[in-house]
Short mmCIF file of C-alpha atoms in Angstrom, two decimals:
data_model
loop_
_atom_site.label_atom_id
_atom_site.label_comp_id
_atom_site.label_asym_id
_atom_site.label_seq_id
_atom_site.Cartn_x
_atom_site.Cartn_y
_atom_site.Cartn_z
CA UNK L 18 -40.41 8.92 -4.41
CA UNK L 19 -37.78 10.39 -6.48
CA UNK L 20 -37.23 9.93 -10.08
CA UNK L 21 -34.46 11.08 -13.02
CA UNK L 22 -35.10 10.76 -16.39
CA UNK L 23 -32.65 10.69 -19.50
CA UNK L 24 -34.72 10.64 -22.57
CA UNK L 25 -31.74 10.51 -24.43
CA UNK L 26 -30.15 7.58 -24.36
CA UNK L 27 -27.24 8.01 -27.07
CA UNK L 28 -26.12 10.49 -29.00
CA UNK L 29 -23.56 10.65 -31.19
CA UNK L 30 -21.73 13.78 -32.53
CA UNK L 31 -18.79 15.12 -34.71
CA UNK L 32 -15.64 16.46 -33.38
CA UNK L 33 -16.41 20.21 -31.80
CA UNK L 34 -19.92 19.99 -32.42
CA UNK L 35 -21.77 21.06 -29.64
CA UNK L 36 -24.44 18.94 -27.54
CA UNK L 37 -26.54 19.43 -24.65
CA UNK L 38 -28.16 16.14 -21.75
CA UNK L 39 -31.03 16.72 -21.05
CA UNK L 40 -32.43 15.28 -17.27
CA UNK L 41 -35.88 15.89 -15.66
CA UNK L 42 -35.99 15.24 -12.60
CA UNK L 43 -39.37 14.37 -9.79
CA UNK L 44 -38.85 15.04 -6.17
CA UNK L 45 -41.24 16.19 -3.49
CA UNK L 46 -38.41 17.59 -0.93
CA UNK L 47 -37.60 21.46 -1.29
CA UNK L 48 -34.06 20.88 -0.46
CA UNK L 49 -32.14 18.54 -2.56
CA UNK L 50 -29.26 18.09 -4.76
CA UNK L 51 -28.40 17.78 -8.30
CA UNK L 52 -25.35 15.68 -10.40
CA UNK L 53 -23.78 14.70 -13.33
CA UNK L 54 -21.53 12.26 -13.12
CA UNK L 55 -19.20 10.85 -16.33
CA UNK L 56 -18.63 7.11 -16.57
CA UNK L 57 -15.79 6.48 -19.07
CA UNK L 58 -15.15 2.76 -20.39
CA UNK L 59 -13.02 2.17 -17.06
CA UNK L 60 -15.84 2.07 -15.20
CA UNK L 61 -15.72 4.69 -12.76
CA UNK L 62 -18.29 7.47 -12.27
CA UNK L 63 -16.64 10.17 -11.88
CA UNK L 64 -18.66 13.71 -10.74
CA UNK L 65 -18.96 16.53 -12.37
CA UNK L 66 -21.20 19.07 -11.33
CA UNK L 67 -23.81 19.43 -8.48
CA UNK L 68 -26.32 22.14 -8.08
CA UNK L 69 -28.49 22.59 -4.98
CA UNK L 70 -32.60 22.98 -4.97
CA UNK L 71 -31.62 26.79 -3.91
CA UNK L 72 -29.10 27.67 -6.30
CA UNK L 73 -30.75 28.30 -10.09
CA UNK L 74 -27.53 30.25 -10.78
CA UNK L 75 -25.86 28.56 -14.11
CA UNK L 76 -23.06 27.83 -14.21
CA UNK L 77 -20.32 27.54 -17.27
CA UNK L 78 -17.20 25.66 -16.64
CA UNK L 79 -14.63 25.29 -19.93
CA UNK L 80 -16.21 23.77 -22.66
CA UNK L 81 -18.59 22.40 -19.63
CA UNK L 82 -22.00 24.30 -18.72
CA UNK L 83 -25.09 23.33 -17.20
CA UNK L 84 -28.86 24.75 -16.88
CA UNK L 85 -31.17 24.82 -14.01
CA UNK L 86 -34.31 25.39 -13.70
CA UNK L 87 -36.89 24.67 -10.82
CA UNK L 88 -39.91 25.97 -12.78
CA UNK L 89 -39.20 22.64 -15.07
CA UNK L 90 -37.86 20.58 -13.15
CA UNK L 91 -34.45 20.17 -15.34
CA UNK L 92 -30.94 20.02 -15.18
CA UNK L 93 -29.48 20.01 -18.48
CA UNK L 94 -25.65 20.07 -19.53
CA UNK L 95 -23.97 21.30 -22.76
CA UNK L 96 -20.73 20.60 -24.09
CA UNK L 97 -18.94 23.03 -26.20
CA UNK L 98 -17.24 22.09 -29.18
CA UNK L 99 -17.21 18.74 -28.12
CA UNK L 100 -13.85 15.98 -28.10
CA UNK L 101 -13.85 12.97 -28.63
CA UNK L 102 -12.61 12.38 -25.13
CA UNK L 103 -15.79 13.12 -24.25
CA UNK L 104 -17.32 10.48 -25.18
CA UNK L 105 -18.41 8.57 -22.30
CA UNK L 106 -21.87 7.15 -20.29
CA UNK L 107 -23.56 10.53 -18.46
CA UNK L 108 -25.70 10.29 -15.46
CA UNK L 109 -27.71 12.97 -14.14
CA UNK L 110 -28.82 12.15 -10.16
CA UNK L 111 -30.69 13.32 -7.45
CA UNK L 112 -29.86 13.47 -4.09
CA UNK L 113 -32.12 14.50 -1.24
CA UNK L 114 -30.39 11.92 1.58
CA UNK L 115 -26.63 11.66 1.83
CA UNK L 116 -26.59 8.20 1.55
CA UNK L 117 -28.92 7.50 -1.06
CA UNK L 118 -28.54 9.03 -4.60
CA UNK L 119 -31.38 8.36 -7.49
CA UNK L 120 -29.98 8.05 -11.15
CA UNK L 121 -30.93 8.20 -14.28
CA UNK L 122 -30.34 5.58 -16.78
CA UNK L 123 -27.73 7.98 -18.38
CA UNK L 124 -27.09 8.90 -21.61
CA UNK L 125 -24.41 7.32 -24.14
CA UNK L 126 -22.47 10.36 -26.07
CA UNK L 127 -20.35 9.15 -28.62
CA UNK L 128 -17.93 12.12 -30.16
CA UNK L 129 -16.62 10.85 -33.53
CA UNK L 130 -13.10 12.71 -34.91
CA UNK I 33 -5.42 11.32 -1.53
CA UNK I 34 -6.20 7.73 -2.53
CA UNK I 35 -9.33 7.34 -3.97
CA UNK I 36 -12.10 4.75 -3.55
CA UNK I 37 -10.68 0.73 -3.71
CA UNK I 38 -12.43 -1.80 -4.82
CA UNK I 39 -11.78 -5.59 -5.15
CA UNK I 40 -11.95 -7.62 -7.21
CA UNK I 41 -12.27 -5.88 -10.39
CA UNK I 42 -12.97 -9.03 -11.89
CA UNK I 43 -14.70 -12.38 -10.62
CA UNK I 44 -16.74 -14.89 -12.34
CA UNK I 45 -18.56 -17.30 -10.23
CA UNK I 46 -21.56 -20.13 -10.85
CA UNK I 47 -24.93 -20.03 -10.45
CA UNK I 48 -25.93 -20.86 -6.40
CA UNK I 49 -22.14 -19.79 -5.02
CA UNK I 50 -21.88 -16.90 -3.35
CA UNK I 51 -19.44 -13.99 -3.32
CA UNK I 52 -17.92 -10.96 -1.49
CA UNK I 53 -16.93 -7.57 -3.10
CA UNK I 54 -14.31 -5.27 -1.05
CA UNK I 55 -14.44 -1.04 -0.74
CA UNK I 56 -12.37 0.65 1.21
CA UNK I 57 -13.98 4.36 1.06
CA UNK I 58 -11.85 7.78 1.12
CA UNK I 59 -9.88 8.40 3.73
CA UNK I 60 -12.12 10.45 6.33
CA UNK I 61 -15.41 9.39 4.31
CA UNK I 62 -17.67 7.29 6.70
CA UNK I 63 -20.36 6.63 4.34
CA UNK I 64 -20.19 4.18 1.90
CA UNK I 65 -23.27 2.67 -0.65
CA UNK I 66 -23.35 0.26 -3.37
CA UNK I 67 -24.92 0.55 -6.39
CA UNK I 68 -25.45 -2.69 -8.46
CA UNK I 69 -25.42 -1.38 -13.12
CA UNK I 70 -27.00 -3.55 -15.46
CA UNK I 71 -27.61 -2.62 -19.29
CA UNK I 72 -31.17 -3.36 -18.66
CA UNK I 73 -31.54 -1.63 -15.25
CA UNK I 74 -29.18 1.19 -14.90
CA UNK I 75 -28.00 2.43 -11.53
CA UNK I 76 -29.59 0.55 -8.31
CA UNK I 77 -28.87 1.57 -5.05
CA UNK I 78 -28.58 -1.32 -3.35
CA UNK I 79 -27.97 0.08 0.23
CA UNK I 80 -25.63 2.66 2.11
CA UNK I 81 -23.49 2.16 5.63
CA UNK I 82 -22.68 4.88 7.74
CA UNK I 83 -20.73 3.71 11.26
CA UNK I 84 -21.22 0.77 10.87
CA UNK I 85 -25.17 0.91 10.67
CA UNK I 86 -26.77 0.45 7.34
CA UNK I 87 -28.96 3.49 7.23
CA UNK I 88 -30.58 2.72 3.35
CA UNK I 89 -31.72 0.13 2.04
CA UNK I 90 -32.76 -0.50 -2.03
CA UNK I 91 -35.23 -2.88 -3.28
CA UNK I 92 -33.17 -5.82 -3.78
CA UNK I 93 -33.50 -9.56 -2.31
CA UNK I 94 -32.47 -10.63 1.42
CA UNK I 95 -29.69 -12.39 -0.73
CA UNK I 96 -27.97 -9.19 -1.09
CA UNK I 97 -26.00 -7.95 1.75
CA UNK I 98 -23.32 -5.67 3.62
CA UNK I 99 -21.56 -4.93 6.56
CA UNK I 100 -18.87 -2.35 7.59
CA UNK I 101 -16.41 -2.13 9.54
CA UNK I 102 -15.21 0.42 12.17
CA UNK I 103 -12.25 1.51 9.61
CA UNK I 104 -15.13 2.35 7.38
CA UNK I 105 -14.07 0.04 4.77
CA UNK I 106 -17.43 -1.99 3.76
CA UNK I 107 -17.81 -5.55 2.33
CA UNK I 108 -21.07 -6.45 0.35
CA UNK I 109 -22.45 -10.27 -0.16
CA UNK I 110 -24.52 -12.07 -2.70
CA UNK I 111 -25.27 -15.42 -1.78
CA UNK I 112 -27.09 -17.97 -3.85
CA UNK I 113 -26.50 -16.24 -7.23
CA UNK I 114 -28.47 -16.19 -9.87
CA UNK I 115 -27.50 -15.01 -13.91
CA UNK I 116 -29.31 -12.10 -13.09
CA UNK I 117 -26.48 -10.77 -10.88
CA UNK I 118 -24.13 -10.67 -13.72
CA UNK I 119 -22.87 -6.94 -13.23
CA UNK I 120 -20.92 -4.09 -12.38
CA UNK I 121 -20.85 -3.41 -8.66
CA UNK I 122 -20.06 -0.02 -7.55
CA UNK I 123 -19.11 1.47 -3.99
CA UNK I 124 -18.88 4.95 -3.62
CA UNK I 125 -17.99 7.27 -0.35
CA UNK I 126 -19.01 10.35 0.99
CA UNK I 127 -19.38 12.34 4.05
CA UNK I 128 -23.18 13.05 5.37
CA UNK I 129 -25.21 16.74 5.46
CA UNK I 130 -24.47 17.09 8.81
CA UNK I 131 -20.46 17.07 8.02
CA UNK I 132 -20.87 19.32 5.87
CA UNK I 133 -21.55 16.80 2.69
CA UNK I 134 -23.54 18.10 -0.18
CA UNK I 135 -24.05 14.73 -1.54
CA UNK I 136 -21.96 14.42 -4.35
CA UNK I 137 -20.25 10.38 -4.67
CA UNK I 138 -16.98 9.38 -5.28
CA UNK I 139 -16.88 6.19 -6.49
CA UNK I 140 -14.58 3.48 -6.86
CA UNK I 141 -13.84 1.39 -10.95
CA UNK I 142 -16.60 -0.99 -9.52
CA UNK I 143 -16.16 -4.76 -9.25
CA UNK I 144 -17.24 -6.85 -12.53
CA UNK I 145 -19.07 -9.83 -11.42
CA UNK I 146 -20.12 -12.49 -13.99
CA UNK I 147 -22.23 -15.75 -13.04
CA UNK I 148 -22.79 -18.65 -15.58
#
């Protein structure tokens, strides 16, 4: 079976502070994939990142970077000098069958100004 | 490219009616799931289509179910309801592995269904 977990569950932060998600993840497939995904109040998951179980490489993107590693089963992500449009529900999820993705309960990150 | 449609956005309904949520996937996509999100419960996969077949199924009641259509666009159906179906439902598309898919979603803004 696979499972995600977000021990965070909110954080909150000042204006271009930065903050790393952290996500542990359980899978017993050697191939799979790895998200995040931003929900903003609309609704709407929208994806971010996605890693596969072969690819450690990280990987910075903008203010945007993330942190894999197999030995620990985790796929973190850091914001740099956070905004408050980043504020918004994270998911991290696990994919090891196209049609089936497992979440995590996600993780609430409030940016205040 | 248009992006993942869903409708309603908004529906409330009463306890023991029933009701049918609308997604019409991404243009090319032919895979389509539905996740139900609760405060309490988080993301649920309640099951994925894929021509027409449902391929995945979650752990959710016989009261809970889908179809699709050969345009890929997929309806979902909760009959009897109960209060504990009050949420967000969300479709999202994809292609499979074998067309090339890495598994990332797209999803649609997710139909908001309240029962009293």
């Amino acid at each position: 079976a696979q499972k995600v977990t977000q021990a965070q569950t909110e954080i909150s932060v000042v204006e271009k502070e930065d903050v790393t998600l952290d996500c542990v993840y359980e899978t017993r497939d050697t191939t799979y994939y790895l998200f995040w995904y931003k929900q903003p109040p609309s609704g709407e998951l929208v994806f971010l990142i996605r890693r596969n179980s072969f690819d450690e490489q990280n990987e910075i993107s903008g203010r945007y970077s993330w942190n894999f590693q197999k030995s620990t089963s985790s796929f973190n992500f850091t914001i740099t000098a956070s905004q408050v449009v980043d504020s918004a529900v994270y998911f991290c999820a696990l994919n090891t069958n196209a049609g089936k993705s497992t979440f995590g309960d996600g993780t609430t990150l409030t940016v205040k100004p | 490219k248009a992006g993942v449609t869903q409708t309603p956005r908004y529906l409330i309904k009463t306890r023991g009616q029933q009701v049918t949520l609308s997604c019409s996937p991404i243009s090319g996509h032919r895979s389509v799931s539905w996740y139900q999100q609760t405060p309490g419960q988080g993301l649920q996969f309640l099951f994925e289509y894929f021509s027409e077949t449902q391929r995945n199924k979650g752990n959710f009641p016989g009261r809970f179910s889908g179809r699709q259509f050969s345009n890929s666009r997929s309806e979902m159906n909760v009959s009897t309801l109960e209060l504990g179906d009050s949420a967000l439902y969300l479709c999202a598309s994809s292609f499979r592995f074998w067309q090339g898919s890495t598994g990332e979603l797209f999803f649609g803004e997710g139909s908001r269904l309240t029962v009293l």
